[in-house]
């Protein structure tokens, strides 16, 4: 989130007219194939000698992987330039090179960044992968006037592409928070916030997850359902959601303790930043509060009549 804000401020503060734009928001490639990531500019890039490329892997800070000044058209990363564009070519890509790639231009002592291209290498789906939609209950969102929905993707080996649509209309791309398990698998949480009247309008909310370049995807859809005249929510649904939230909260809490209680840990295994874990805990915590309010509401009977 801090890096995203920096990308915006890098242009606003400088007041310059040069803007970098990466039209490919996401790109799938197979392992050992080549990838090309494009970056266009509103101004002359002067041969590309001031161009850089950064990679932000999941759970890590962005790192500079290429300064185009030292490009000799050899090696893993190669820069190709035109007057108003720069292309990063990556040969023999591996799954460890999945992440978000940013082009950057050095202007004086500042860097101006592009909007980023997500590169997903290979298939992120595993035998333990599943997708679940978490939705708000009507009693929990009345105060804020906002409905929060979360798409949870569990047990993936790498990044995935998550998109939201409301009755077929694509929504703005959201940030994804991640947690890494001891076996290296990832749990990703992507959420959107919409006005309460949008949620209660009866429109279909769909989370679509793409795991690989084959085009196949998993879609989970939901819509706001009015309460049964008896004020009853099926008991099995309530129990299922409650059990899932308890398990997820315990897992996230353990990850939080492991991540943040030992700041001196020098293990080389990449773990998510504490900020990402805290954000994920906050999302699930808010939904848990909504569930608790539902369970304690006197307007809902303990059992559903047949």
mmCIF file of C-alpha atoms in Angstrom:
data_model
loop_
_atom_site.group_PDB
_atom_site.id
_atom_site.type_symbol
_atom_site.label_atom_id
_atom_site.label_comp_id
_atom_site.label_asym_id
_atom_site.label_seq_id
_atom_site.Cartn_x
_atom_site.Cartn_y
_atom_site.Cartn_z
ATOM 1 C CA UNK A 1 0.000 0.000 0.000
ATOM 2 C CA UNK A 2 2.839 2.379 0.870
ATOM 3 C CA UNK A 3 4.545 1.558 -2.428
ATOM 4 C CA UNK A 4 1.307 2.224 -4.352
ATOM 5 C CA UNK A 5 1.015 5.631 -2.704
ATOM 6 C CA UNK A 6 4.635 6.358 -3.616
ATOM 7 C CA UNK A 7 3.902 5.603 -7.267
ATOM 8 C CA UNK A 8 1.234 8.306 -7.237
ATOM 9 C CA UNK A 9 3.272 10.857 -5.320
ATOM 10 C CA UNK A 10 6.325 10.325 -7.508
ATOM 11 C CA UNK A 11 4.478 12.097 -10.321
ATOM 12 C CA UNK A 12 2.309 14.528 -8.363
ATOM 13 C CA UNK A 13 5.101 15.973 -6.240
ATOM 14 C CA UNK A 14 7.430 16.485 -9.162
ATOM 15 C CA UNK A 15 4.806 18.171 -11.279
ATOM 16 C CA UNK A 16 6.401 16.768 -14.453
ATOM 17 C CA UNK A 17 4.528 15.853 -17.624
ATOM 18 C CA UNK A 18 6.171 12.460 -18.079
ATOM 19 C CA UNK A 19 3.873 9.547 -17.286
ATOM 20 C CA UNK A 20 4.583 5.843 -17.622
ATOM 21 C CA UNK A 21 1.775 3.431 -18.456
ATOM 22 C CA UNK A 22 1.820 -0.371 -18.594
ATOM 23 C CA UNK A 23 -1.176 -1.549 -20.624
ATOM 24 C CA UNK A 24 -0.706 -5.226 -19.706
ATOM 25 C CA UNK A 25 -2.208 -5.463 -16.233
ATOM 26 C CA UNK A 26 -1.611 -9.221 -16.136
ATOM 27 C CA UNK A 27 0.345 -11.743 -18.180
ATOM 28 C CA UNK A 28 0.432 -15.557 -17.950
ATOM 29 C CA UNK A 29 3.437 -17.511 -19.246
ATOM 30 C CA UNK A 30 4.540 -21.122 -18.990
ATOM 31 C CA UNK A 31 7.698 -22.177 -17.173
ATOM 32 C CA UNK A 32 10.841 -21.887 -19.359
ATOM 33 C CA UNK A 33 9.053 -19.609 -21.867
ATOM 34 C CA UNK A 34 9.892 -15.969 -22.534
ATOM 35 C CA UNK A 35 7.931 -12.922 -21.367
ATOM 36 C CA UNK A 36 7.762 -9.369 -22.680
ATOM 37 C CA UNK A 37 6.529 -6.541 -20.469
ATOM 38 C CA UNK A 38 5.811 -3.212 -22.148
ATOM 39 C CA UNK A 39 5.970 0.313 -20.790
ATOM 40 C CA UNK A 40 4.942 3.416 -22.737
ATOM 41 C CA UNK A 41 5.829 7.032 -22.006
ATOM 42 C CA UNK A 42 4.284 10.406 -22.774
ATOM 43 C CA UNK A 43 7.764 11.839 -23.366
ATOM 44 C CA UNK A 44 10.974 10.876 -25.129
ATOM 45 C CA UNK A 45 12.852 8.296 -23.059
ATOM 46 C CA UNK A 46 16.226 9.444 -24.431
ATOM 47 C CA UNK A 47 17.456 6.032 -25.461
ATOM 48 C CA UNK A 48 16.342 4.350 -22.257
ATOM 49 C CA UNK A 49 19.524 5.031 -20.287
ATOM 50 C CA UNK A 50 17.443 6.340 -17.369
ATOM 51 C CA UNK A 51 15.029 3.398 -17.363
ATOM 52 C CA UNK A 52 14.851 0.838 -14.566
ATOM 53 C CA UNK A 53 12.713 -2.231 -13.911
ATOM 54 C CA UNK A 54 11.539 -3.291 -10.468
ATOM 55 C CA UNK A 55 10.020 -6.589 -9.309
ATOM 56 C CA UNK A 56 7.788 -6.954 -6.263
ATOM 57 C CA UNK A 57 7.378 -10.613 -5.338
ATOM 58 C CA UNK A 58 4.503 -11.606 -3.078
ATOM 59 C CA UNK A 59 5.313 -10.652 0.504
ATOM 60 C CA UNK A 60 8.489 -8.754 -0.411
ATOM 61 C CA UNK A 61 9.521 -5.167 -1.029
ATOM 62 C CA UNK A 62 10.154 -4.062 -4.637
ATOM 63 C CA UNK A 63 13.715 -4.667 -5.795
ATOM 64 C CA UNK A 64 15.533 -3.301 -8.823
ATOM 65 C CA UNK A 65 16.260 -6.130 -11.244
ATOM 66 C CA UNK A 66 17.466 -4.155 -14.272
ATOM 67 C CA UNK A 67 19.075 -0.813 -15.085
ATOM 68 C CA UNK A 68 18.790 -0.421 -18.828
ATOM 69 C CA UNK A 69 22.006 1.598 -18.978
ATOM 70 C CA UNK A 70 24.044 -1.587 -18.541
ATOM 71 C CA UNK A 71 22.034 -3.488 -21.163
ATOM 72 C CA UNK A 72 24.143 -5.431 -23.631
ATOM 73 C CA UNK A 73 21.229 -7.512 -25.006
ATOM 74 C CA UNK A 74 22.457 -10.545 -23.097
ATOM 75 C CA UNK A 75 21.495 -12.239 -19.851
ATOM 76 C CA UNK A 76 18.245 -13.012 -18.082
ATOM 77 C CA UNK A 77 16.690 -9.546 -18.421
ATOM 78 C CA UNK A 78 17.028 -7.503 -21.603
ATOM 79 C CA UNK A 79 15.803 -3.953 -22.303
ATOM 80 C CA UNK A 80 14.496 -2.981 -25.732
ATOM 81 C CA UNK A 81 13.709 0.670 -26.451
ATOM 82 C CA UNK A 82 11.824 2.903 -28.832
ATOM 83 C CA UNK A 83 11.349 6.659 -28.593
ATOM 84 C CA UNK A 84 8.320 6.509 -26.301
ATOM 85 C CA UNK A 85 8.433 2.973 -24.970
ATOM 86 C CA UNK A 86 10.567 0.413 -23.214
ATOM 87 C CA UNK A 87 10.175 -3.370 -23.135
ATOM 88 C CA UNK A 88 11.632 -5.785 -20.623
ATOM 89 C CA UNK A 89 12.291 -9.218 -22.112
ATOM 90 C CA UNK A 90 12.705 -12.126 -19.689
ATOM 91 C CA UNK A 91 14.088 -15.408 -20.965
ATOM 92 C CA UNK A 92 13.575 -18.859 -19.457
ATOM 93 C CA UNK A 93 11.119 -17.601 -16.836
ATOM 94 C CA UNK A 94 10.651 -19.590 -13.623
ATOM 95 C CA UNK A 95 7.861 -19.694 -11.053
ATOM 96 C CA UNK A 96 10.038 -17.737 -8.602
ATOM 97 C CA UNK A 97 9.899 -14.816 -11.040
ATOM 98 C CA UNK A 98 6.151 -14.371 -10.635
ATOM 99 C CA UNK A 99 5.277 -10.954 -9.251
ATOM 100 C CA UNK A 100 4.457 -7.378 -10.217
ATOM 101 C CA UNK A 101 6.908 -5.679 -12.595
ATOM 102 C CA UNK A 102 7.193 -1.875 -12.589
ATOM 103 C CA UNK A 103 9.006 0.244 -15.122
ATOM 104 C CA UNK A 104 10.644 3.367 -13.698
ATOM 105 C CA UNK A 105 12.274 6.468 -15.177
ATOM 106 C CA UNK A 106 14.897 8.487 -13.317
ATOM 107 C CA UNK A 107 14.076 12.181 -13.405
ATOM 108 C CA UNK A 108 16.720 14.230 -11.614
ATOM 109 C CA UNK A 109 17.053 12.440 -8.255
ATOM 110 C CA UNK A 110 13.551 10.936 -8.378
ATOM 111 C CA UNK A 111 11.963 7.867 -9.926
ATOM 112 C CA UNK A 112 8.676 7.941 -11.818
ATOM 113 C CA UNK A 113 6.951 4.556 -11.841
ATOM 114 C CA UNK A 114 4.529 2.818 -14.157
ATOM 115 C CA UNK A 115 1.323 1.220 -12.871
ATOM 116 C CA UNK A 116 2.701 -2.324 -12.867
ATOM 117 C CA UNK A 117 2.199 -5.598 -14.741
ATOM 118 C CA UNK A 118 1.504 -8.847 -12.878
ATOM 119 C CA UNK A 119 3.418 -11.806 -14.288
ATOM 120 C CA UNK A 120 2.154 -15.278 -13.356
ATOM 121 C CA UNK A 121 4.430 -18.161 -14.323
ATOM 122 C CA UNK A 122 3.026 -21.673 -14.649
ATOM 123 C CA UNK A 123 -0.024 -23.045 -12.870
ATOM 124 C CA UNK A 124 -0.769 -21.803 -9.349
ATOM 125 C CA UNK A 125 -3.500 -24.391 -8.713
ATOM 126 C CA UNK A 126 -2.754 -27.301 -6.348
ATOM 127 C CA UNK A 127 -4.706 -30.254 -4.979
ATOM 128 C CA UNK A 128 -5.472 -28.261 -1.828
ATOM 129 C CA UNK A 129 -6.701 -25.125 -3.612
ATOM 130 C CA UNK A 130 -10.185 -23.778 -3.006
ATOM 131 C CA UNK A 131 -12.043 -20.487 -3.368
ATOM 132 C CA UNK A 132 -14.646 -19.102 -0.966
ATOM 133 C CA UNK A 133 -16.712 -15.912 -0.935
ATOM 134 C CA UNK A 134 -17.346 -14.181 2.388
ATOM 135 C CA UNK A 135 -20.306 -11.801 2.392
ATOM 136 C CA UNK A 136 -21.693 -9.372 4.967
ATOM 137 C CA UNK A 137 -24.897 -9.917 6.861
ATOM 138 C CA UNK A 138 -27.393 -7.044 6.636
ATOM 139 C CA UNK A 139 -27.283 -6.342 10.375
ATOM 140 C CA UNK A 140 -23.552 -5.696 10.427
ATOM 141 C CA UNK A 141 -23.206 -2.970 7.798
ATOM 142 C CA UNK A 142 -26.013 -0.586 8.720
ATOM 143 C CA UNK A 143 -23.809 1.685 10.820
ATOM 144 C CA UNK A 144 -21.042 2.293 8.260
ATOM 145 C CA UNK A 145 -23.300 2.147 5.219
ATOM 146 C CA UNK A 146 -20.651 -0.004 3.526
ATOM 147 C CA UNK A 147 -20.722 -3.684 2.605
ATOM 148 C CA UNK A 148 -17.425 -5.616 2.574
ATOM 149 C CA UNK A 149 -17.013 -8.783 0.516
ATOM 150 C CA UNK A 150 -13.913 -10.965 0.553
ATOM 151 C CA UNK A 151 -12.670 -13.594 -1.886
ATOM 152 C CA UNK A 152 -10.431 -16.130 -0.121
ATOM 153 C CA UNK A 153 -8.124 -18.278 -2.283
ATOM 154 C CA UNK A 154 -6.440 -21.019 -0.283
ATOM 155 C CA UNK A 155 -3.589 -23.410 -1.047
ATOM 156 C CA UNK A 156 -2.091 -21.877 -4.202
ATOM 157 C CA UNK A 157 1.562 -22.171 -5.135
ATOM 158 C CA UNK A 158 1.942 -18.676 -6.578
ATOM 159 C CA UNK A 159 0.029 -15.556 -7.587
ATOM 160 C CA UNK A 160 -3.395 -15.721 -9.194
ATOM 161 C CA UNK A 161 -5.493 -13.178 -11.038
ATOM 162 C CA UNK A 162 -8.566 -12.025 -9.118
ATOM 163 C CA UNK A 163 -11.286 -9.887 -10.681
ATOM 164 C CA UNK A 164 -14.634 -8.676 -9.368
ATOM 165 C CA UNK A 165 -17.770 -7.902 -11.318
ATOM 166 C CA UNK A 166 -21.166 -6.581 -10.282
ATOM 167 C CA UNK A 167 -23.890 -7.862 -12.600
ATOM 168 C CA UNK A 168 -21.289 -8.278 -15.348
ATOM 169 C CA UNK A 169 -19.631 -4.881 -14.857
ATOM 170 C CA UNK A 170 -15.949 -5.191 -13.965
ATOM 171 C CA UNK A 171 -14.817 -3.407 -10.833
ATOM 172 C CA UNK A 172 -11.561 -1.612 -10.118
ATOM 173 C CA UNK A 173 -8.681 -3.969 -9.364
ATOM 174 C CA UNK A 174 -8.131 -4.430 -5.630
ATOM 175 C CA UNK A 175 -5.049 -5.152 -3.549
ATOM 176 C CA UNK A 176 -4.506 -8.748 -2.466
ATOM 177 C CA UNK A 177 -3.231 -9.653 0.997
ATOM 178 C CA UNK A 178 -1.314 -12.903 1.373
ATOM 179 C CA UNK A 179 -0.221 -15.388 3.997
ATOM 180 C CA UNK A 180 2.458 -18.025 3.412
ATOM 181 C CA UNK A 181 2.217 -21.407 5.123
ATOM 182 C CA UNK A 182 5.155 -23.534 6.258
ATOM 183 C CA UNK A 183 4.765 -25.768 3.202
ATOM 184 C CA UNK A 184 5.162 -22.733 0.937
ATOM 185 C CA UNK A 185 1.516 -22.538 -0.149
ATOM 186 C CA UNK A 186 -0.290 -19.197 -0.146
ATOM 187 C CA UNK A 187 -3.657 -18.035 1.122
ATOM 188 C CA UNK A 188 -4.767 -14.889 -0.673
ATOM 189 C CA UNK A 189 -7.523 -12.506 0.446
ATOM 190 C CA UNK A 190 -8.929 -10.006 -2.029
ATOM 191 C CA UNK A 191 -11.805 -7.778 -0.934
ATOM 192 C CA UNK A 192 -14.035 -5.002 -2.193
ATOM 193 C CA UNK A 193 -16.144 -2.419 -0.404
ATOM 194 C CA UNK A 194 -19.371 -1.174 -1.959
ATOM 195 C CA UNK A 195 -22.130 1.157 -0.764
ATOM 196 C CA UNK A 196 -24.792 -0.639 1.221
ATOM 197 C CA UNK A 197 -27.513 0.278 -1.287
ATOM 198 C CA UNK A 198 -25.461 -1.332 -4.075
ATOM 199 C CA UNK A 199 -25.181 -4.549 -2.079
ATOM 200 C CA UNK A 200 -28.889 -4.631 -1.207
ATOM 201 C CA UNK A 201 -29.982 -3.841 -4.767
ATOM 202 C CA UNK A 202 -30.061 -7.539 -5.679
ATOM 203 C CA UNK A 203 -27.174 -7.357 -8.153
ATOM 204 C CA UNK A 204 -24.906 -10.379 -8.659
ATOM 205 C CA UNK A 205 -21.408 -10.081 -7.159
ATOM 206 C CA UNK A 206 -18.847 -12.387 -8.772
ATOM 207 C CA UNK A 207 -15.258 -13.130 -7.843
ATOM 208 C CA UNK A 208 -13.316 -14.798 -10.680
ATOM 209 C CA UNK A 209 -9.949 -16.450 -10.037
ATOM 210 C CA UNK A 210 -7.571 -17.454 -12.846
ATOM 211 C CA UNK A 211 -4.746 -19.817 -11.940
ATOM 212 C CA UNK A 212 -2.951 -20.337 -15.257
ATOM 213 C CA UNK A 213 -2.716 -19.418 -18.937
ATOM 214 C CA UNK A 214 -5.225 -22.036 -20.084
ATOM 215 C CA UNK A 215 -8.062 -19.587 -19.548
ATOM 216 C CA UNK A 216 -9.950 -21.812 -17.129
ATOM 217 C CA UNK A 217 -11.076 -20.074 -13.964
ATOM 218 C CA UNK A 218 -13.118 -20.511 -10.805
ATOM 219 C CA UNK A 219 -16.092 -18.207 -10.304
ATOM 220 C CA UNK A 220 -17.969 -17.643 -7.071
ATOM 221 C CA UNK A 221 -21.111 -15.530 -7.152
ATOM 222 C CA UNK A 222 -23.518 -14.225 -4.571
ATOM 223 C CA UNK A 223 -26.281 -11.680 -4.145
ATOM 224 C CA UNK A 224 -28.098 -10.062 -1.284
ATOM 225 C CA UNK A 225 -30.968 -12.197 -0.068
ATOM 226 C CA UNK A 226 -33.839 -10.714 1.845
ATOM 227 C CA UNK A 227 -34.560 -12.324 5.185
ATOM 228 C CA UNK A 228 -37.247 -14.988 5.313
ATOM 229 C CA UNK A 229 -40.494 -13.644 6.765
ATOM 230 C CA UNK A 230 -39.856 -15.641 9.918
ATOM 231 C CA UNK A 231 -36.501 -13.860 10.252
ATOM 232 C CA UNK A 232 -34.727 -17.182 9.826
ATOM 233 C CA UNK A 233 -31.307 -17.909 8.368
ATOM 234 C CA UNK A 234 -30.651 -21.631 7.710
ATOM 235 C CA UNK A 235 -28.911 -23.071 10.741
ATOM 236 C CA UNK A 236 -26.448 -25.132 8.681
ATOM 237 C CA UNK A 237 -25.250 -22.051 6.796
ATOM 238 C CA UNK A 238 -24.683 -20.126 10.000
ATOM 239 C CA UNK A 239 -22.737 -22.975 11.562
ATOM 240 C CA UNK A 240 -20.654 -23.544 8.417
ATOM 241 C CA UNK A 241 -19.619 -19.876 8.186
ATOM 242 C CA UNK A 242 -18.937 -19.682 11.921
ATOM 243 C CA UNK A 243 -16.691 -22.774 11.842
ATOM 244 C CA UNK A 244 -14.792 -21.490 8.798
ATOM 245 C CA UNK A 245 -14.168 -18.103 10.395
ATOM 246 C CA UNK A 246 -12.909 -19.703 13.610
ATOM 247 C CA UNK A 247 -10.442 -21.898 11.683
ATOM 248 C CA UNK A 248 -9.300 -18.987 9.530
ATOM 249 C CA UNK A 249 -8.883 -16.657 12.498
ATOM 250 C CA UNK A 250 -6.784 -19.255 14.356
ATOM 251 C CA UNK A 251 -4.584 -19.800 11.283
ATOM 252 C CA UNK A 252 -4.084 -16.070 10.745
ATOM 253 C CA UNK A 253 -3.387 -15.487 14.428
ATOM 254 C CA UNK A 254 -0.679 -18.170 14.404
ATOM 255 C CA UNK A 255 0.847 -16.594 11.297
ATOM 256 C CA UNK A 256 0.725 -13.181 13.008
ATOM 257 C CA UNK A 257 2.508 -14.506 16.096
ATOM 258 C CA UNK A 258 5.145 -16.278 14.014
ATOM 259 C CA UNK A 259 5.731 -13.245 11.824
ATOM 260 C CA UNK A 260 5.705 -10.426 14.337
ATOM 261 C CA UNK A 261 6.823 -11.866 17.665
ATOM 262 C CA UNK A 262 10.393 -12.570 16.510
ATOM 263 C CA UNK A 263 11.702 -9.447 14.757
ATOM 264 C CA UNK A 264 15.242 -10.803 14.936
ATOM 265 C CA UNK A 265 14.459 -13.970 12.982
ATOM 266 C CA UNK A 266 17.045 -14.435 10.236
ATOM 267 C CA UNK A 267 15.416 -17.343 8.392
ATOM 268 C CA UNK A 268 15.668 -17.010 4.625
ATOM 269 C CA UNK A 269 12.123 -18.231 3.972
ATOM 270 C CA UNK A 270 10.033 -15.367 2.597
ATOM 271 C CA UNK A 271 7.135 -14.491 4.894
ATOM 272 C CA UNK A 272 4.402 -11.898 4.470
ATOM 273 C CA UNK A 273 4.923 -8.514 6.049
ATOM 274 C CA UNK A 274 3.210 -7.854 9.352
ATOM 275 C CA UNK A 275 1.162 -5.112 7.739
ATOM 276 C CA UNK A 276 -0.339 -7.559 5.252
ATOM 277 C CA UNK A 277 -1.157 -10.037 8.000
ATOM 278 C CA UNK A 278 -2.729 -7.316 10.114
ATOM 279 C CA UNK A 279 -4.864 -6.184 7.201
ATOM 280 C CA UNK A 280 -6.010 -9.739 6.547
ATOM 281 C CA UNK A 281 -6.829 -10.176 10.219
ATOM 282 C CA UNK A 282 -8.796 -6.940 10.152
ATOM 283 C CA UNK A 283 -10.890 -8.057 7.186
ATOM 284 C CA UNK A 284 -11.721 -11.420 8.713
ATOM 285 C CA UNK A 285 -12.197 -9.837 12.132
ATOM 286 C CA UNK A 286 -14.792 -7.429 10.806
ATOM 287 C CA UNK A 287 -16.670 -10.279 9.184
ATOM 288 C CA UNK A 288 -16.423 -12.271 12.432
ATOM 289 C CA UNK A 289 -17.998 -9.366 14.303
ATOM 290 C CA UNK A 290 -20.862 -9.379 11.839
ATOM 291 C CA UNK A 291 -21.321 -13.097 12.420
ATOM 292 C CA UNK A 292 -21.324 -12.596 16.197
ATOM 293 C CA UNK A 293 -23.992 -9.921 15.918
ATOM 294 C CA UNK A 294 -26.077 -12.274 13.851
ATOM 295 C CA UNK A 295 -25.745 -15.107 16.347
ATOM 296 C CA UNK A 296 -26.685 -12.816 19.241
ATOM 297 C CA UNK A 297 -29.625 -11.161 17.516
ATOM 298 C CA UNK A 298 -32.885 -11.793 19.325
ATOM 299 C CA UNK A 299 -34.829 -11.438 16.082
ATOM 300 C CA UNK A 300 -33.454 -14.722 14.708
ATOM 301 C CA UNK A 301 -34.742 -18.013 16.102
ATOM 302 C CA UNK A 302 -32.230 -20.640 17.172
ATOM 303 C CA UNK A 303 -33.810 -23.230 14.877
ATOM 304 C CA UNK A 304 -35.348 -23.005 11.426
ATOM 305 C CA UNK A 305 -38.903 -24.255 11.108
ATOM 306 C CA UNK A 306 -39.531 -26.713 8.292
#
